[in-house]
Amino acid sequence: MISTICRPGSTIKVENMYKGETYRLVAFLHKVVLQMGCYFFCYDVICKYCLFAQKLTRLAKEGCFSSKLNTLLVNFTKKMRPFSSTFHGKANQWACQVLWSGHLMDHAAATLGEEQEQTFAKMSRYCSSTKRMSKAHRIDHLSKAILYENARKEKKMVSTLIQRLKTAEKKIPYLEKKVQDLLTTRELKEEDLPNIKNVLEEYAKTALSTWCLILKHEGSRRRRKS
């Protein structure tokens, strides 16, 4: 099962994975949240999926799909920003963290991108009760469980959002002091940060381009050997 979750943790869309987690399934969920007007699209390996999404956009510009789908896919990588989840992103190389880490993006606030894991922690409890069911009964049971969990979260949505706002406000003085201490240690000014970020992004793009070329060369070499 693969699903997409909104920031407060409610399930938006769920898919059955018959042959594992493929980018085709992720692209379907991407299409759903794009139509909803979402700003960020968070995924554990967003650096890999971005290449697939860019390829879909390129094919859409060439008119390879239906007119309606072409219109939608052209905006696939324009209207939504790729967002690497905080803790999963630590397993990626430094270039991916620089380009897609949510902590470096405007409007991301204290979003971790790990809300999906909280939902999975709840849904995983149904494994023992559904593994002996037929396919139809399992789908019905999980659908009811998801709807019940969504209703529970929506009932306390107001209090949850207020609590998160207060938590974010409490973090501001601590984070401001942390940034100021780092600037003092590095003998920098706050005005230098945008320029530093741009330089890091350029280095990261170069590193990723080199890495992609190496992988392409390795793949060609292995195919020739086989």
Short mmCIF file of C-alpha atoms in Angstrom, two decimals:
data_model
loop_
_atom_site.label_atom_id
_atom_site.label_comp_id
_atom_site.label_asym_id
_atom_site.label_seq_id
_atom_site.Cartn_x
_atom_site.Cartn_y
_atom_site.Cartn_z
CA MET A 1 0.00 0.00 0.00
CA ILE A 2 1.28 3.45 -0.92
CA SER A 3 -0.49 6.66 0.01
CA THR A 4 -0.14 10.43 0.10
CA ILE A 5 -0.66 12.35 3.33
CA CYS A 6 -1.31 16.04 3.95
CA ARG A 7 0.70 18.08 6.49
CA PRO A 8 -1.76 17.49 9.41
CA GLY A 9 -1.59 13.73 8.75
CA SER A 10 -4.88 12.96 6.98
CA THR A 11 -4.76 10.41 4.16
CA ILE A 12 -5.60 11.90 0.76
CA LYS A 13 -5.17 8.98 -1.65
CA VAL A 14 -4.17 5.33 -1.33
CA GLU A 15 -2.98 2.86 -3.98
CA ASN A 16 -2.48 -0.89 -4.00
CA MET A 17 1.09 -1.89 -4.82
CA TYR A 18 0.83 -5.08 -6.86
CA LYS A 19 4.47 -5.04 -8.03
CA GLY A 20 6.24 -2.87 -5.49
CA GLU A 21 6.67 0.88 -5.14
CA THR A 22 7.27 2.28 -8.64
CA TYR A 23 7.62 5.87 -9.82
CA ARG A 24 4.46 5.36 -11.87
CA LEU A 25 2.45 5.04 -8.65
CA VAL A 26 4.24 8.03 -7.13
CA ALA A 27 3.49 10.07 -10.27
CA PHE A 28 -0.22 9.28 -9.90
CA LEU A 29 -0.18 10.61 -6.32
CA HIS A 30 1.83 13.60 -7.52
CA LYS A 31 -0.89 14.32 -10.09
CA VAL A 32 -3.58 14.17 -7.41
CA VAL A 33 -1.93 16.67 -5.07
CA LEU A 34 -0.97 18.92 -8.00
CA GLN A 35 -4.65 19.21 -8.91
CA MET A 36 -5.38 20.10 -5.28
CA GLY A 37 -3.02 23.08 -5.49
CA CYS A 38 -0.41 21.83 -3.01
CA TYR A 39 2.91 23.70 -2.86
CA PHE A 40 5.36 20.97 -1.78
CA PHE A 41 5.65 17.35 -2.87
CA CYS A 42 7.59 15.36 -0.29
CA TYR A 43 9.12 11.95 -1.03
CA ASP A 44 11.89 9.90 0.56
CA VAL A 45 14.00 9.71 -2.64
CA ILE A 46 12.78 12.92 -4.26
CA CYS A 47 16.18 13.41 -5.94
CA LYS A 48 15.62 10.22 -7.97
CA TYR A 49 11.92 10.81 -8.60
CA CYS A 50 12.59 14.36 -9.87
CA LEU A 51 14.43 12.93 -12.88
CA PHE A 52 11.41 10.77 -13.70
CA ALA A 53 9.00 13.72 -13.25
CA GLN A 54 11.16 15.91 -15.49
CA LYS A 55 11.10 13.21 -18.15
CA LEU A 56 7.28 13.12 -17.98
CA THR A 57 7.22 16.91 -18.36
CA ARG A 58 9.50 16.69 -21.40
CA LEU A 59 7.32 14.01 -23.02
CA ALA A 60 4.19 16.07 -22.30
CA LYS A 61 5.72 19.05 -24.10
CA GLU A 62 6.27 16.78 -27.11
CA GLY A 63 2.59 15.79 -27.02
CA CYS A 64 3.12 12.11 -26.19
CA PHE A 65 -0.03 11.82 -24.02
CA SER A 66 -3.65 12.92 -24.27
CA SER A 67 -4.26 16.68 -24.50
CA LYS A 68 -5.66 16.83 -20.94
CA LEU A 69 -2.76 14.86 -19.48
CA ASN A 70 -0.21 16.86 -21.47
CA THR A 71 -1.59 20.10 -20.01
CA LEU A 72 -1.31 18.69 -16.49
CA LEU A 73 2.14 17.13 -16.83
CA VAL A 74 3.69 20.28 -18.30
CA ASN A 75 3.23 21.85 -14.86
CA PHE A 76 4.47 18.75 -13.02
CA THR A 77 7.80 20.28 -12.00
CA LYS A 78 6.80 23.96 -12.13
CA LYS A 79 3.87 24.43 -9.78
CA MET A 80 5.12 22.15 -7.00
CA ARG A 81 8.47 22.17 -5.23
CA PRO A 82 10.24 18.85 -4.52
CA PHE A 83 10.79 18.38 -0.79
CA SER A 84 13.12 15.84 0.79
CA SER A 85 11.90 14.50 4.13
CA THR A 86 14.23 15.49 6.95
CA PHE A 87 15.33 12.16 8.41
CA HIS A 88 15.22 10.13 5.18
CA GLY A 89 17.15 12.94 3.52
CA LYS A 90 20.07 12.32 5.89
CA ALA A 91 20.69 9.04 4.05
CA ASN A 92 21.06 10.89 0.72
CA GLN A 93 24.27 12.48 -0.49
CA TRP A 94 25.03 16.06 0.52
CA ALA A 95 24.05 17.49 -2.88
CA CYS A 96 20.49 16.16 -2.55
CA GLN A 97 20.21 17.66 0.93
CA VAL A 98 21.34 21.07 -0.31
CA LEU A 99 18.93 21.15 -3.25
CA TRP A 100 15.81 19.62 -1.71
CA SER A 101 16.02 19.76 2.08
CA GLY A 102 12.90 21.41 3.51
CA HIS A 103 14.93 23.35 6.08
CA LEU A 104 16.42 25.42 3.26
CA MET A 105 13.09 26.24 1.59
CA ASP A 106 10.85 29.24 2.08
CA HIS A 107 7.37 28.60 3.54
CA ALA A 108 8.32 25.14 4.83
CA ALA A 109 8.44 26.36 8.45
CA ALA A 110 9.00 23.40 10.83
CA THR A 111 7.70 20.76 8.41
CA LEU A 112 9.68 17.54 8.73
CA GLY A 113 8.15 15.62 5.85
CA GLU A 114 7.82 12.52 8.02
CA GLU A 115 4.05 12.74 8.55
CA GLN A 116 3.64 9.70 6.29
CA GLU A 117 5.56 7.56 8.77
CA GLN A 118 3.16 8.49 11.57
CA THR A 119 0.26 7.24 9.48
CA PHE A 120 2.13 4.06 8.53
CA ALA A 121 2.85 3.41 12.21
CA LYS A 122 -0.91 3.36 12.79
CA MET A 123 -1.84 1.38 9.68
CA SER A 124 0.84 -1.27 10.28
CA ARG A 125 -1.22 -2.54 13.22
CA TYR A 126 -3.78 -3.89 10.76
CA CYS A 127 -1.29 -6.32 9.21
CA SER A 128 -2.00 -9.10 11.66
CA SER A 129 -5.79 -8.79 11.27
CA THR A 130 -5.87 -8.52 7.46
CA LYS A 131 -3.21 -10.99 6.30
CA ARG A 132 -5.68 -13.91 6.38
CA MET A 133 -8.47 -12.00 4.60
CA SER A 134 -9.41 -12.21 0.95
CA LYS A 135 -8.34 -9.35 -1.31
CA ALA A 136 -11.81 -7.76 -1.34
CA HIS A 137 -12.29 -8.00 2.44
CA ARG A 138 -8.81 -6.63 3.05
CA ILE A 139 -9.45 -3.58 0.84
CA ASP A 140 -12.79 -2.93 2.56
CA HIS A 141 -11.27 -3.30 6.02
CA LEU A 142 -8.35 -0.97 5.29
CA SER A 143 -10.63 1.58 3.61
CA LYS A 144 -12.81 1.76 6.72
CA ALA A 145 -9.73 2.05 8.92
CA ILE A 146 -8.38 4.96 6.85
CA LEU A 147 -11.74 6.76 6.85
CA TYR A 148 -12.03 6.27 10.61
CA GLU A 149 -8.52 7.61 11.20
CA ASN A 150 -9.18 10.62 8.95
CA ALA A 151 -12.41 11.41 10.82
CA ARG A 152 -10.57 11.20 14.15
CA LYS A 153 -7.89 13.63 12.99
CA GLU A 154 -10.34 16.05 11.38
CA LYS A 155 -12.35 16.21 14.61
CA LYS A 156 -9.37 17.65 16.48
CA MET A 157 -7.84 19.50 13.51
CA VAL A 158 -8.34 22.99 14.96
CA SER A 159 -6.67 22.21 18.28
CA THR A 160 -3.84 20.35 16.48
CA LEU A 161 -3.06 23.27 14.18
CA ILE A 162 -3.12 25.75 17.07
CA GLN A 163 -0.78 23.53 19.09
CA ARG A 164 1.62 23.25 16.15
CA LEU A 165 1.56 27.02 15.65
CA LYS A 166 2.46 27.57 19.30
CA THR A 167 5.24 25.00 19.06
CA ALA A 168 6.66 26.74 15.99
CA GLU A 169 6.51 30.12 17.74
CA LYS A 170 8.41 28.71 20.72
CA LYS A 171 11.15 27.47 18.41
CA ILE A 172 11.78 30.91 16.85
CA PRO A 173 13.93 32.42 19.69
CA TYR A 174 16.00 29.23 19.99
CA LEU A 175 16.61 28.98 16.23
CA GLU A 176 17.40 32.69 15.92
CA LYS A 177 20.01 32.37 18.67
CA LYS A 178 21.44 29.24 17.02
CA VAL A 179 21.78 31.03 13.67
CA GLN A 180 23.33 34.07 15.31
CA ASP A 181 25.87 31.90 17.14
CA LEU A 182 26.84 30.20 13.88
CA LEU A 183 27.19 33.53 12.10
CA THR A 184 29.40 34.84 14.90
CA THR A 185 31.55 31.70 14.85
CA ARG A 186 31.97 31.89 11.07
CA GLU A 187 32.40 35.68 11.10
CA LEU A 188 29.50 36.15 8.69
CA LYS A 189 26.48 38.40 8.42
CA GLU A 190 22.89 37.40 7.79
CA GLU A 191 23.01 39.20 4.43
CA ASP A 192 25.67 36.69 3.29
CA LEU A 193 23.39 33.66 3.64
CA PRO A 194 21.47 33.93 0.31
CA ASN A 195 24.76 34.17 -1.60
CA ILE A 196 26.18 31.17 0.30
CA LYS A 197 23.04 29.19 -0.48
CA ASN A 198 23.33 30.00 -4.20
CA VAL A 199 26.97 28.91 -4.26
CA LEU A 200 26.15 25.64 -2.47
CA GLU A 201 23.31 24.94 -4.92
CA GLU A 202 25.64 25.44 -7.89
CA TYR A 203 28.18 23.04 -6.38
CA ALA A 204 25.40 20.54 -5.66
CA LYS A 205 24.05 20.68 -9.23
CA THR A 206 27.55 20.10 -10.60
CA ALA A 207 28.09 17.18 -8.24
CA LEU A 208 24.78 15.56 -9.23
CA SER A 209 25.49 16.03 -12.94
CA THR A 210 28.89 14.34 -12.52
CA TRP A 211 27.32 11.53 -10.51
CA CYS A 212 24.66 10.94 -13.21
CA LEU A 213 27.33 10.78 -15.92
CA ILE A 214 29.31 8.23 -13.89
CA LEU A 215 26.22 6.06 -13.42
CA LYS A 216 25.41 6.27 -17.12
CA HIS A 217 28.98 5.26 -18.02
CA GLU A 218 28.90 2.36 -15.53
CA GLY A 219 25.57 1.16 -16.95
CA SER A 220 26.91 1.23 -20.52
CA ARG A 221 30.03 -0.66 -19.49
CA ARG A 222 28.04 -3.40 -17.74
CA ARG A 223 25.73 -3.80 -20.74
CA ARG A 224 28.73 -4.23 -23.04
CA LYS A 225 30.17 -6.90 -20.72
CA SER A 226 26.90 -8.83 -20.59
#
